[in-house]
Amino acid sequence: MIDPTEERVIDCDWHYQDSFKEIAEYMPEPWRTKYKRSGWDDAGVKQNVSSFFPTSTGDRQNYGKVVREHSNYPDEPEEPERVREGMDFLDIDDSLQISHLALAMGGVTADDERVQAFTKGYVEYMREEVLDPDDGVYGLAMIPYDDIEASLEILERVEDDEAFVGACFVTAGAPPPLGNRKYDPIYERCEEMDYPVVYHTGGSGLDEYVRAGYQEMIETHTLGFLESNMSQIVSVACQGVPEKYPDLDIVFMESGVTYIPGLVSRLDEEYLKRPEEAPLLDTRPSEYITDFYFGTQPLEVSARNDLLELCFDMVGTDRMLYASDYPHWDFDSPSIINDLPMLDDDDRRAILAGNAEEVFGL
Amino acid sequence: MSGSDSSLVEVGPVEEFEDGEHQLVDVGRAEVGVVKADGEFYALRNQCPHDGGPVCQGPVQKELLGEFTGTGERIEQYYGDESIISCPWHGWSFELETGKHIGDDRIQVPTYEVVVEDGVVYVDGGD
C-alpha cells in the first residue's frame, strides 16, 4: 500500500458547482446580456430536470423584457392574497384557479406517484389556503389522468365542495391521447357529477415540442400550445367522447381561437374520406367540436377582423369563455373581448361571464 | 329501351352482372352506374360530389360500423347490413340504397330506380 498523501493522485471526475450567474460574465455577446437579463441567477446548481440552461425556449422571462410583476413562473411561491390583487387589477369578479406547476406534469415519465401526490396535495392546499367561493375564487381539480384510480379519488374528494367547479386535464403529454378509452371512467364520473372537463394546453420544456431544434420561444410557444390542444381535440372528437358522454361539457383553454376553424376544416376533410375510422360520430367532427367551449386567450386581436369574426361565428359566441391566463406574460384583460367590434353587448356579456355561469354553474 | 315505358334505359342482361360489379349507361346527359350488390341492383350517378370522380367504379362492401359498449371498452367494430360504394379517387363512400354519404347524409349522389324485366336490367331515367 502506498501513502496517497505522499503520492500524486489524479481525480478524473470532479464536478464543479458552476452557476450561470458567474459564467454569464464570461460569455460572448449577445448571450452575456441575454443571460444576465433572464434572472436565472444561481439556478442550475441544483440538479433539476432542466438544470443545464435553467430554461427552455418556453421560458416566458427569456432575456428580460416583460417586467410586470408575476409575469414569469415565480421563483417564490404565490401568496393567496395576490390572487385577489390580480383580480382587482383586471376587474374580475370570479376566477377559476388552476395549478401552474401541474401544467408540466405531462413531462413526467417516471413510474412513481409524484403527479398523484401533487394533485391530491394541490386540492387540499387550495381549499385550505386559497379558494374562497364567497369571494369569487374557485378552483379546478387537476386530474392525474394517467392514474384512473387516483383521478377518481380526487373527483370524489371535490364532488361536494362548492369551491371546485370542474376538472382540469393538461393537454401536453398524455400518451395515449385523451380520447382513448382508458380515460373513460374519468369522463363518466365527470358527466355524472355535472363537472366540465377543462383541457388546458401546456408546453413546458418546449424545446423538443413537436420536434427538437427550434431556437426561440416565438416558435415553440406558438406551435407547442397549438399542438397540445389540437392533438387532444382530434383524439377526443374522433374517439367519440361526446357521443359516449353526451352530457359532458368539454372546454379547451389557451390557444386562442383562430386555430379552430382550420383544424375542424382539415379534420372534416379527413372524416369525409374515412368516416369508418370515427365510427361513433353521426356527423362531421366539426359539429361536435364547435359544441365544445373554448377559452379565448390569447386572442389573436392582430388578425384581420373578418377572420376573427368568422372564427367567432364558427365556434359561436355561446361557446366562448373569457380567460385571462393571468398572471402569465401573455394575459388578456377583459377589454380584449369588450373592444371587439363584431360583438354586440349580449355577446360580450356571454363571453365575459354568462357562458361560464352556465358551464361551471357559478 | 323498353317498349312499354320510354323512360327506361336498357343496361343489359341480368346474368352479365356479378355481385359487386357495375355497368355504366348514359341516362340523358348523366352517366349512371348500375351496381349489383347482394343480388340487388342499384343505380347512382357516376360522379362523386367531392371531386367528380367515377364513384360507381369503386369497390362495393358492407359498411363498417362501431358501437360503444361501455366505459373503458374498445369500440366494437363490425360490418353492418348496408352496402356502400366508395369513390376510387378519394374514398368518399355512399349507401347504395340512398346515395347518401355515410359520414354526412346531407351529401348525396343522385340515385335512380332500377327495373328488371324479362331478365334485362333497365334504369328509369324519369320524365
Coordinates of C-alpha atoms in Angstrom, one line a residue:
Chain A
M1 CA 0.0 0.0 0.0
I2 CA 1.2 3.5 -0.8
D3 CA 0.7 6.6 1.2
P4 CA -1.6 8.8 -1.1
T5 CA -0.5 11.9 0.8
E6 CA 2.9 11.3 -0.5
E7 CA 2.0 10.3 -4.0
R8 CA 0.5 12.0 -7.0
V9 CA -3.3 11.5 -7.2
I10 CA -5.4 12.4 -10.2
D11 CA -9.1 12.7 -9.8
C12 CA -10.6 12.2 -13.2
D13 CA -14.1 13.2 -12.3
W14 CA -14.8 16.3 -10.2
H15 CA -18.0 18.2 -10.5
Y16 CA -17.5 21.9 -10.3
Q17 CA -20.7 23.6 -9.0
D18 CA -20.8 26.3 -11.5
S19 CA -23.7 28.7 -11.9
F20 CA -25.0 30.7 -14.9
K21 CA -24.6 33.9 -12.9
E22 CA -20.8 33.6 -12.9
I23 CA -20.3 32.0 -16.3
A24 CA -22.5 34.6 -18.0
E25 CA -19.9 37.3 -17.2
Y26 CA -17.5 35.4 -19.5
M27 CA -19.9 34.6 -22.3
P28 CA -19.8 36.3 -25.7
E29 CA -22.4 38.8 -26.5
P30 CA -25.3 38.9 -27.1
W31 CA -25.6 35.9 -24.8
R32 CA -23.9 37.6 -21.9
T33 CA -26.6 40.2 -21.8
K34 CA -29.4 37.8 -22.6
Y35 CA -28.3 35.6 -19.7
K36 CA -27.9 38.4 -17.2
R37 CA -31.3 39.8 -18.1
S38 CA -33.0 36.5 -17.7
G39 CA -33.0 36.4 -13.9
W40 CA -31.6 32.8 -13.7
D41 CA -29.1 33.8 -11.1
D42 CA -27.8 30.7 -9.4
A43 CA -30.3 28.3 -11.0
G44 CA -28.6 25.3 -12.3
V45 CA -26.6 24.4 -9.3
K46 CA -29.4 22.2 -8.1
Q47 CA -30.0 19.2 -10.3
N48 CA -33.4 19.9 -11.5
V49 CA -34.7 18.4 -14.6
S50 CA -33.5 21.1 -16.9
S51 CA -30.6 22.4 -14.9
F52 CA -28.4 23.0 -17.9
F53 CA -29.8 26.2 -19.2
P54 CA -32.4 26.6 -16.5
T55 CA -35.0 27.2 -19.1
S56 CA -36.3 26.1 -22.4
T57 CA -37.4 28.1 -25.3
G58 CA -40.7 28.1 -23.3
D59 CA -39.4 30.3 -20.6
R60 CA -41.5 33.4 -20.5
Q61 CA -38.8 35.5 -18.9
N62 CA -36.1 34.8 -21.5
Y63 CA -33.8 37.7 -21.9
G64 CA -35.7 40.0 -19.6
K65 CA -38.3 42.0 -21.5
V66 CA -41.6 41.6 -19.7
V67 CA -41.1 43.2 -16.3
R68 CA -44.7 43.3 -14.9
E69 CA -45.0 41.6 -11.5
H70 CA -45.9 37.9 -11.7
S71 CA -45.2 37.7 -15.4
N72 CA -42.7 34.8 -15.0
Y73 CA -43.2 31.5 -13.4
P74 CA -42.2 32.6 -10.0
D75 CA -39.2 31.5 -8.0
E76 CA -41.0 32.4 -4.9
P77 CA -44.4 30.7 -4.1
E78 CA -47.5 32.6 -4.7
E79 CA -49.3 34.3 -1.9
P80 CA -53.1 33.7 -1.8
E81 CA -54.0 37.4 -1.3
R82 CA -52.2 38.2 -4.6
V83 CA -55.0 36.3 -6.4
R84 CA -57.4 38.9 -5.2
E85 CA -55.0 41.7 -6.0
G86 CA -54.7 40.4 -9.6
M87 CA -58.5 40.1 -9.9
D88 CA -58.9 43.7 -8.8
F89 CA -56.2 44.7 -11.3
L90 CA -58.1 43.1 -14.1
D91 CA -61.5 44.0 -12.6
I92 CA -62.6 40.3 -12.5
D93 CA -65.3 39.2 -10.1
D94 CA -64.7 35.4 -10.2
S95 CA -61.7 33.4 -11.2
L96 CA -61.1 29.7 -11.7
Q97 CA -57.7 28.8 -10.4
I98 CA -55.5 26.0 -11.9
S99 CA -52.1 24.9 -10.9
H100 CA -49.3 26.3 -12.9
L101 CA -46.9 23.6 -11.7
A102 CA -49.1 20.9 -12.9
L103 CA -49.0 22.2 -16.4
A104 CA -45.7 20.4 -16.7
M105 CA -46.9 17.1 -15.4
G106 CA -47.2 15.7 -18.8
G107 CA -43.4 15.6 -18.9
V108 CA -43.2 13.2 -16.0
T109 CA -42.2 9.8 -17.3
A110 CA -41.1 8.1 -14.1
D111 CA -43.3 5.4 -12.9
D112 CA -43.7 6.9 -9.4
E113 CA -46.6 8.7 -7.8
R114 CA -45.3 12.3 -7.8
V115 CA -48.1 13.5 -10.0
Q116 CA -50.8 11.8 -7.9
A117 CA -49.3 13.1 -4.7
F118 CA -49.1 16.6 -6.1
T119 CA -52.6 16.8 -7.5
K120 CA -54.1 15.4 -4.3
G121 CA -52.0 17.9 -2.2
Y122 CA -53.0 20.7 -4.5
V123 CA -56.7 20.1 -3.8
E124 CA -56.1 20.3 -0.1
Y125 CA -53.8 23.3 -0.2
M126 CA -56.0 25.3 -2.5
R127 CA -59.1 24.5 -0.4
E128 CA -57.3 25.4 2.8
E129 CA -55.3 28.4 1.7
V130 CA -56.6 30.0 -1.5
L131 CA -60.1 29.2 -2.7
D132 CA -62.9 31.3 -1.4
P133 CA -66.1 30.9 -3.3
D134 CA -67.8 33.6 -1.3
D135 CA -65.2 35.9 -2.7
G136 CA -65.3 34.5 -6.2
V137 CA -62.2 32.4 -6.1
Y138 CA -62.9 29.0 -7.4
G139 CA -60.8 26.1 -8.4
L140 CA -60.4 23.3 -10.9
A141 CA -59.2 19.9 -9.7
M142 CA -56.0 18.9 -11.6
I143 CA -56.6 15.4 -12.8
P144 CA -53.6 12.9 -12.8
Y145 CA -55.3 11.2 -15.7
D146 CA -52.6 8.6 -16.2
D147 CA -53.8 7.0 -13.0
I148 CA -57.5 6.4 -13.2
E149 CA -57.9 5.4 -9.6
A150 CA -56.2 8.5 -8.3
S151 CA -58.2 10.6 -10.6
L152 CA -61.4 9.2 -9.3
E153 CA -60.3 9.7 -5.8
I154 CA -59.7 13.4 -6.5
L155 CA -63.1 13.7 -8.1
E156 CA -64.6 12.0 -5.0
R157 CA -62.8 14.5 -2.8
V158 CA -64.0 17.6 -4.6
E159 CA -67.5 16.4 -5.5
D160 CA -69.5 18.2 -2.8
D161 CA -67.1 21.1 -2.4
E162 CA -68.5 24.3 -3.8
A163 CA -65.0 25.7 -4.2
F164 CA -64.3 23.3 -7.1
V165 CA -66.3 23.6 -10.2
G166 CA -64.5 21.4 -12.8
A167 CA -61.8 19.0 -13.7
C168 CA -58.6 20.1 -15.5
F169 CA -56.7 17.9 -17.9
V170 CA -53.3 19.1 -19.1
T171 CA -53.1 18.5 -22.8
A172 CA -49.3 18.4 -23.1
G173 CA -48.1 14.8 -22.8
A174 CA -50.9 12.3 -22.3
P175 CA -49.9 9.2 -24.1
P176 CA -52.2 7.8 -25.2
P177 CA -54.1 10.9 -26.2
L178 CA -57.1 11.9 -24.2
G179 CA -59.8 10.4 -26.4
N180 CA -58.5 6.9 -25.5
R181 CA -61.0 4.6 -23.8
K182 CA -58.5 4.4 -20.9
Y183 CA -59.8 7.7 -19.6
D184 CA -63.5 6.8 -20.0
P185 CA -64.0 6.2 -16.2
I186 CA -62.9 9.8 -15.5
Y187 CA -65.3 11.2 -18.2
E188 CA -68.1 9.0 -17.0
R189 CA -67.6 10.3 -13.4
C190 CA -67.4 14.0 -14.5
E191 CA -70.6 13.6 -16.5
E192 CA -72.3 12.1 -13.5
M193 CA -71.0 15.0 -11.3
D194 CA -72.0 17.6 -13.9
Y195 CA -68.4 18.6 -13.9
P196 CA -67.0 20.2 -17.0
V197 CA -63.7 18.8 -18.3
V198 CA -61.3 21.7 -19.0
Y199 CA -58.5 20.7 -21.2
H200 CA -55.7 23.1 -20.6
T201 CA -52.9 23.3 -23.1
G202 CA -49.3 23.1 -21.8
G203 CA -45.9 23.2 -23.2
S204 CA -43.2 23.4 -20.5
G205 CA -39.9 22.2 -21.8
L206 CA -40.9 23.3 -25.2
D207 CA -37.5 22.8 -26.8
E208 CA -38.5 19.5 -28.2
Y209 CA -42.1 20.2 -28.7
V210 CA -43.4 18.6 -31.8
R211 CA -39.7 18.2 -32.9
A212 CA -36.4 19.3 -31.5
G213 CA -34.3 22.1 -32.9
Y214 CA -36.3 25.2 -32.6
Q215 CA -34.4 28.2 -31.4
E216 CA -36.8 30.7 -29.9
M217 CA -39.9 31.0 -27.8
I218 CA -41.8 32.7 -30.6
E219 CA -41.5 29.4 -32.5
T220 CA -42.2 26.9 -29.7
H221 CA -44.8 28.8 -27.8
T222 CA -46.8 29.3 -31.0
L223 CA -46.6 25.7 -32.1
G224 CA -46.4 23.8 -28.8
F225 CA -49.6 25.2 -27.3
L226 CA -51.5 24.7 -30.5
E227 CA -50.2 21.2 -31.0
S228 CA -51.1 20.2 -27.4
N229 CA -54.7 21.3 -27.8
M230 CA -55.1 20.2 -31.4
S231 CA -53.9 16.7 -30.8
Q232 CA -56.3 16.2 -27.9
I233 CA -59.3 17.8 -29.7
V234 CA -58.8 15.4 -32.6
S235 CA -58.5 12.5 -30.3
V236 CA -61.4 13.4 -28.1
A237 CA -63.7 14.1 -31.1
C238 CA -62.6 11.1 -33.3
Q239 CA -62.8 8.6 -30.5
G240 CA -66.3 9.8 -29.8
V241 CA -66.1 11.1 -26.2
P242 CA -69.0 13.5 -26.9
E243 CA -71.1 10.5 -28.1
K244 CA -70.1 8.3 -25.2
Y245 CA -70.8 11.0 -22.7
P246 CA -73.3 13.4 -24.3
D247 CA -73.9 15.5 -21.2
L248 CA -70.3 16.1 -20.6
D249 CA -69.2 19.8 -21.1
I250 CA -65.9 20.0 -22.8
V251 CA -63.7 23.1 -22.6
F252 CA -60.4 23.8 -24.3
M253 CA -58.1 26.5 -22.9
E254 CA -55.3 28.8 -24.0
S255 CA -54.7 28.5 -27.7
G256 CA -56.7 31.5 -28.9
V257 CA -59.5 30.9 -31.4
T258 CA -58.1 31.1 -34.9
Y259 CA -56.8 27.5 -35.0
I260 CA -60.3 26.1 -34.5
P261 CA -61.8 26.7 -38.0
G262 CA -58.6 25.5 -39.6
L263 CA -58.4 22.4 -37.5
V264 CA -62.1 21.4 -37.9
S265 CA -62.0 22.0 -41.6
R266 CA -58.9 19.8 -42.0
L267 CA -60.5 17.1 -39.8
D268 CA -63.8 17.2 -41.7
E269 CA -61.9 16.7 -45.0
E270 CA -60.3 13.6 -43.5
Y271 CA -63.6 12.4 -42.0
L272 CA -65.5 12.6 -45.3
K273 CA -62.8 10.3 -46.8
R274 CA -62.6 7.9 -43.9
P275 CA -65.7 8.1 -41.6
E276 CA -65.4 4.5 -40.7
E277 CA -62.4 5.4 -38.6
A278 CA -64.5 7.6 -36.3
P279 CA -67.4 5.2 -36.1
L280 CA -69.1 6.7 -33.1
L281 CA -69.7 10.0 -34.9
D282 CA -73.0 10.6 -36.5
T283 CA -71.8 13.6 -38.5
R284 CA -68.8 15.7 -39.1
P285 CA -66.3 16.2 -36.3
S286 CA -66.6 19.9 -36.6
E287 CA -70.2 19.7 -35.4
Y288 CA -69.0 18.1 -32.2
I289 CA -66.0 20.4 -31.8
T290 CA -68.0 23.6 -32.2
D291 CA -70.2 22.3 -29.3
F292 CA -67.1 22.4 -27.1
Y293 CA -66.3 25.6 -25.2
F294 CA -63.1 27.5 -25.8
G295 CA -61.2 29.9 -23.7
T296 CA -60.5 33.0 -25.7
Q297 CA -56.9 33.7 -24.5
P298 CA -54.5 34.5 -26.1
L299 CA -57.0 36.1 -28.5
E300 CA -55.5 37.0 -31.9
V301 CA -56.5 40.6 -31.9
S302 CA -53.9 41.4 -34.6
A303 CA -55.7 39.1 -37.0
R304 CA -57.9 40.5 -39.7
N305 CA -61.3 41.5 -38.3
D306 CA -63.1 39.4 -40.8
L307 CA -61.1 36.3 -39.8
L308 CA -61.8 36.9 -36.1
E309 CA -65.5 37.4 -37.0
L310 CA -65.5 34.1 -38.9
C311 CA -63.9 32.3 -36.0
F312 CA -66.4 33.7 -33.6
D313 CA -69.2 32.8 -36.0
M314 CA -68.0 29.2 -36.5
V315 CA -67.4 28.5 -32.8
G316 CA -70.3 30.5 -31.6
T317 CA -70.3 33.3 -29.1
D318 CA -72.3 31.0 -26.8
R319 CA -69.3 28.7 -26.7
M320 CA -66.6 31.2 -25.8
L321 CA -65.2 31.8 -22.4
Y322 CA -63.2 34.8 -21.4
A323 CA -59.9 33.7 -19.9
S324 CA -57.1 35.9 -18.7
D325 CA -54.2 33.4 -18.2
Y326 CA -53.1 35.9 -15.5
P327 CA -50.5 36.4 -14.3
H328 CA -48.6 34.9 -17.2
W329 CA -46.8 37.1 -19.6
D330 CA -49.4 36.9 -22.4
F331 CA -52.5 37.5 -20.3
D332 CA -55.6 39.0 -21.8
S333 CA -57.6 41.6 -19.9
P334 CA -61.4 41.7 -20.3
S335 CA -61.1 44.7 -22.6
I336 CA -59.8 42.3 -25.3
I337 CA -63.3 41.0 -25.5
N338 CA -65.1 44.2 -24.9
D339 CA -63.2 46.0 -27.7
L340 CA -64.1 43.5 -30.4
P341 CA -66.2 45.4 -33.0
M342 CA -68.2 42.5 -34.3
L343 CA -69.8 41.6 -30.9
D344 CA -72.9 43.1 -29.6
D345 CA -73.3 43.7 -25.8
D346 CA -75.2 40.5 -25.3
D347 CA -72.2 38.6 -26.8
R348 CA -69.8 40.5 -24.7
R349 CA -71.7 39.6 -21.5
A350 CA -72.0 36.0 -22.6
I351 CA -68.3 35.6 -23.3
L352 CA -67.2 37.6 -20.2
A353 CA -69.5 35.8 -17.7
G354 CA -72.8 34.3 -19.0
N355 CA -71.3 31.2 -20.7
A356 CA -69.1 30.5 -17.7
E357 CA -72.0 30.8 -15.3
E358 CA -73.7 28.1 -17.3
V359 CA -70.8 25.7 -17.8
F360 CA -69.4 25.9 -14.4
G361 CA -72.7 26.5 -12.5
L362 CA -71.4 29.7 -11.0
Chain B
M1 CA -85.3 0.9 -74.5
S2 CA -88.4 -0.8 -73.2
G3 CA -91.3 -0.7 -75.5
S4 CA -93.8 -0.2 -72.6
D5 CA -92.0 2.8 -70.9
S6 CA -89.9 5.3 -72.8
S7 CA -88.2 6.4 -69.6
L8 CA -86.4 3.1 -69.2
V9 CA -82.8 2.9 -70.4
E10 CA -81.6 -0.6 -71.1
V11 CA -78.4 -1.6 -69.3
G12 CA -78.0 -5.3 -70.1
P13 CA -79.0 -8.9 -69.2
V14 CA -79.1 -9.7 -65.5
E15 CA -76.7 -12.6 -66.0
E16 CA -73.9 -10.3 -67.1
F17 CA -73.7 -8.8 -63.6
E18 CA -71.6 -10.4 -60.9
D19 CA -72.1 -9.3 -57.4
G20 CA -70.1 -6.1 -56.7
E21 CA -69.8 -5.3 -60.4
H22 CA -71.1 -2.3 -62.2
Q23 CA -72.1 -1.2 -65.7
L24 CA -72.3 2.3 -67.0
V25 CA -75.0 3.8 -69.0
D26 CA -76.0 7.2 -70.2
V27 CA -79.3 8.5 -68.9
G28 CA -80.0 11.8 -70.5
R29 CA -76.8 13.8 -70.0
A30 CA -75.8 11.9 -66.9
E31 CA -73.5 8.9 -66.7
V32 CA -75.1 6.4 -64.4
G33 CA -73.6 3.3 -62.8
V34 CA -75.7 0.3 -62.2
V35 CA -74.2 -1.8 -59.4
K36 CA -75.2 -5.3 -58.2
A37 CA -74.8 -6.0 -54.5
D38 CA -76.2 -8.9 -52.6
G39 CA -78.3 -9.8 -55.6
E40 CA -79.9 -6.3 -55.7
F41 CA -79.4 -3.7 -58.3
Y42 CA -78.8 -0.1 -57.6
A43 CA -78.2 2.9 -59.8
L44 CA -76.3 6.1 -59.0
R45 CA -74.9 9.0 -60.9
N46 CA -71.3 8.2 -61.7
Q47 CA -70.0 11.5 -60.4
C48 CA -68.7 11.9 -56.9
P49 CA -69.9 15.2 -55.4
H50 CA -66.5 15.6 -53.9
D51 CA -64.3 16.0 -56.9
G52 CA -66.2 14.4 -59.8
G53 CA -64.6 11.0 -59.5
P54 CA -66.2 7.9 -61.0
V55 CA -67.9 6.8 -57.8
C56 CA -69.7 3.8 -59.3
Q57 CA -66.4 2.3 -60.4
G58 CA -65.2 1.9 -56.9
P59 CA -65.4 -1.1 -54.5
V60 CA -68.6 -2.2 -53.0
Q61 CA -68.7 -3.5 -49.5
K62 CA -70.7 -3.6 -46.3
E63 CA -70.4 -0.5 -44.1
L64 CA -68.0 -0.8 -41.2
L65 CA -69.7 0.4 -38.1
G66 CA -68.7 0.8 -34.5
E67 CA -70.6 0.7 -31.2
F68 CA -69.8 2.0 -27.8
T69 CA -70.4 -1.0 -25.5
G70 CA -69.3 0.5 -22.2
T71 CA -67.0 2.7 -20.3
G72 CA -63.4 1.7 -20.9
E73 CA -64.3 -0.8 -23.6
R74 CA -62.7 -0.6 -27.1
I75 CA -65.2 0.5 -29.7
E76 CA -66.7 -2.7 -31.1
Q77 CA -66.4 -2.7 -34.9
Y78 CA -68.5 -4.8 -37.2
Y79 CA -69.8 -4.9 -40.7
G80 CA -73.4 -3.8 -40.9
D81 CA -76.1 -4.7 -43.4
E82 CA -75.8 -1.6 -45.5
S83 CA -74.0 -1.9 -48.8
I84 CA -71.8 1.0 -49.7
I85 CA -69.7 2.1 -52.6
S86 CA -66.6 4.1 -52.3
C87 CA -65.3 6.5 -54.9
P88 CA -61.9 5.1 -56.2
W89 CA -60.4 8.6 -56.2
H90 CA -60.6 9.7 -52.6
G91 CA -62.8 7.1 -50.8
W92 CA -65.9 9.2 -50.3
S93 CA -68.5 6.4 -49.6
F94 CA -72.2 6.3 -50.2
E95 CA -75.1 4.0 -49.3
L96 CA -76.1 2.2 -52.5
E97 CA -79.7 2.3 -51.4
T98 CA -80.0 6.0 -50.8
G99 CA -76.9 7.6 -52.3
K100 CA -76.2 9.3 -49.0
H101 CA -72.6 9.8 -47.8
I102 CA -72.0 7.5 -44.9
G103 CA -70.4 10.3 -42.8
D104 CA -72.8 13.1 -43.6
D105 CA -76.2 12.4 -45.0
R106 CA -76.6 15.9 -46.3
I107 CA -74.3 14.9 -49.1
Q108 CA -76.0 12.7 -51.6
V109 CA -75.3 11.1 -55.0
P110 CA -78.5 11.1 -57.2
T111 CA -80.0 7.7 -57.4
Y112 CA -82.2 6.1 -60.0
E113 CA -84.7 3.4 -59.9
V114 CA -83.7 0.1 -61.4
V115 CA -86.2 -2.1 -63.2
V116 CA -85.6 -5.8 -64.1
E117 CA -87.9 -7.0 -66.8
D118 CA -87.6 -10.3 -68.6
G119 CA -84.1 -10.8 -67.4
V120 CA -83.0 -7.4 -68.6
V121 CA -81.8 -4.6 -66.3
Y122 CA -83.1 -1.1 -67.0
V123 CA -82.5 2.3 -65.3
D124 CA -85.6 4.5 -65.0
G125 CA -84.4 7.9 -66.2
G126 CA -87.6 9.6 -65.1
D127 CA -89.6 12.0 -67.1

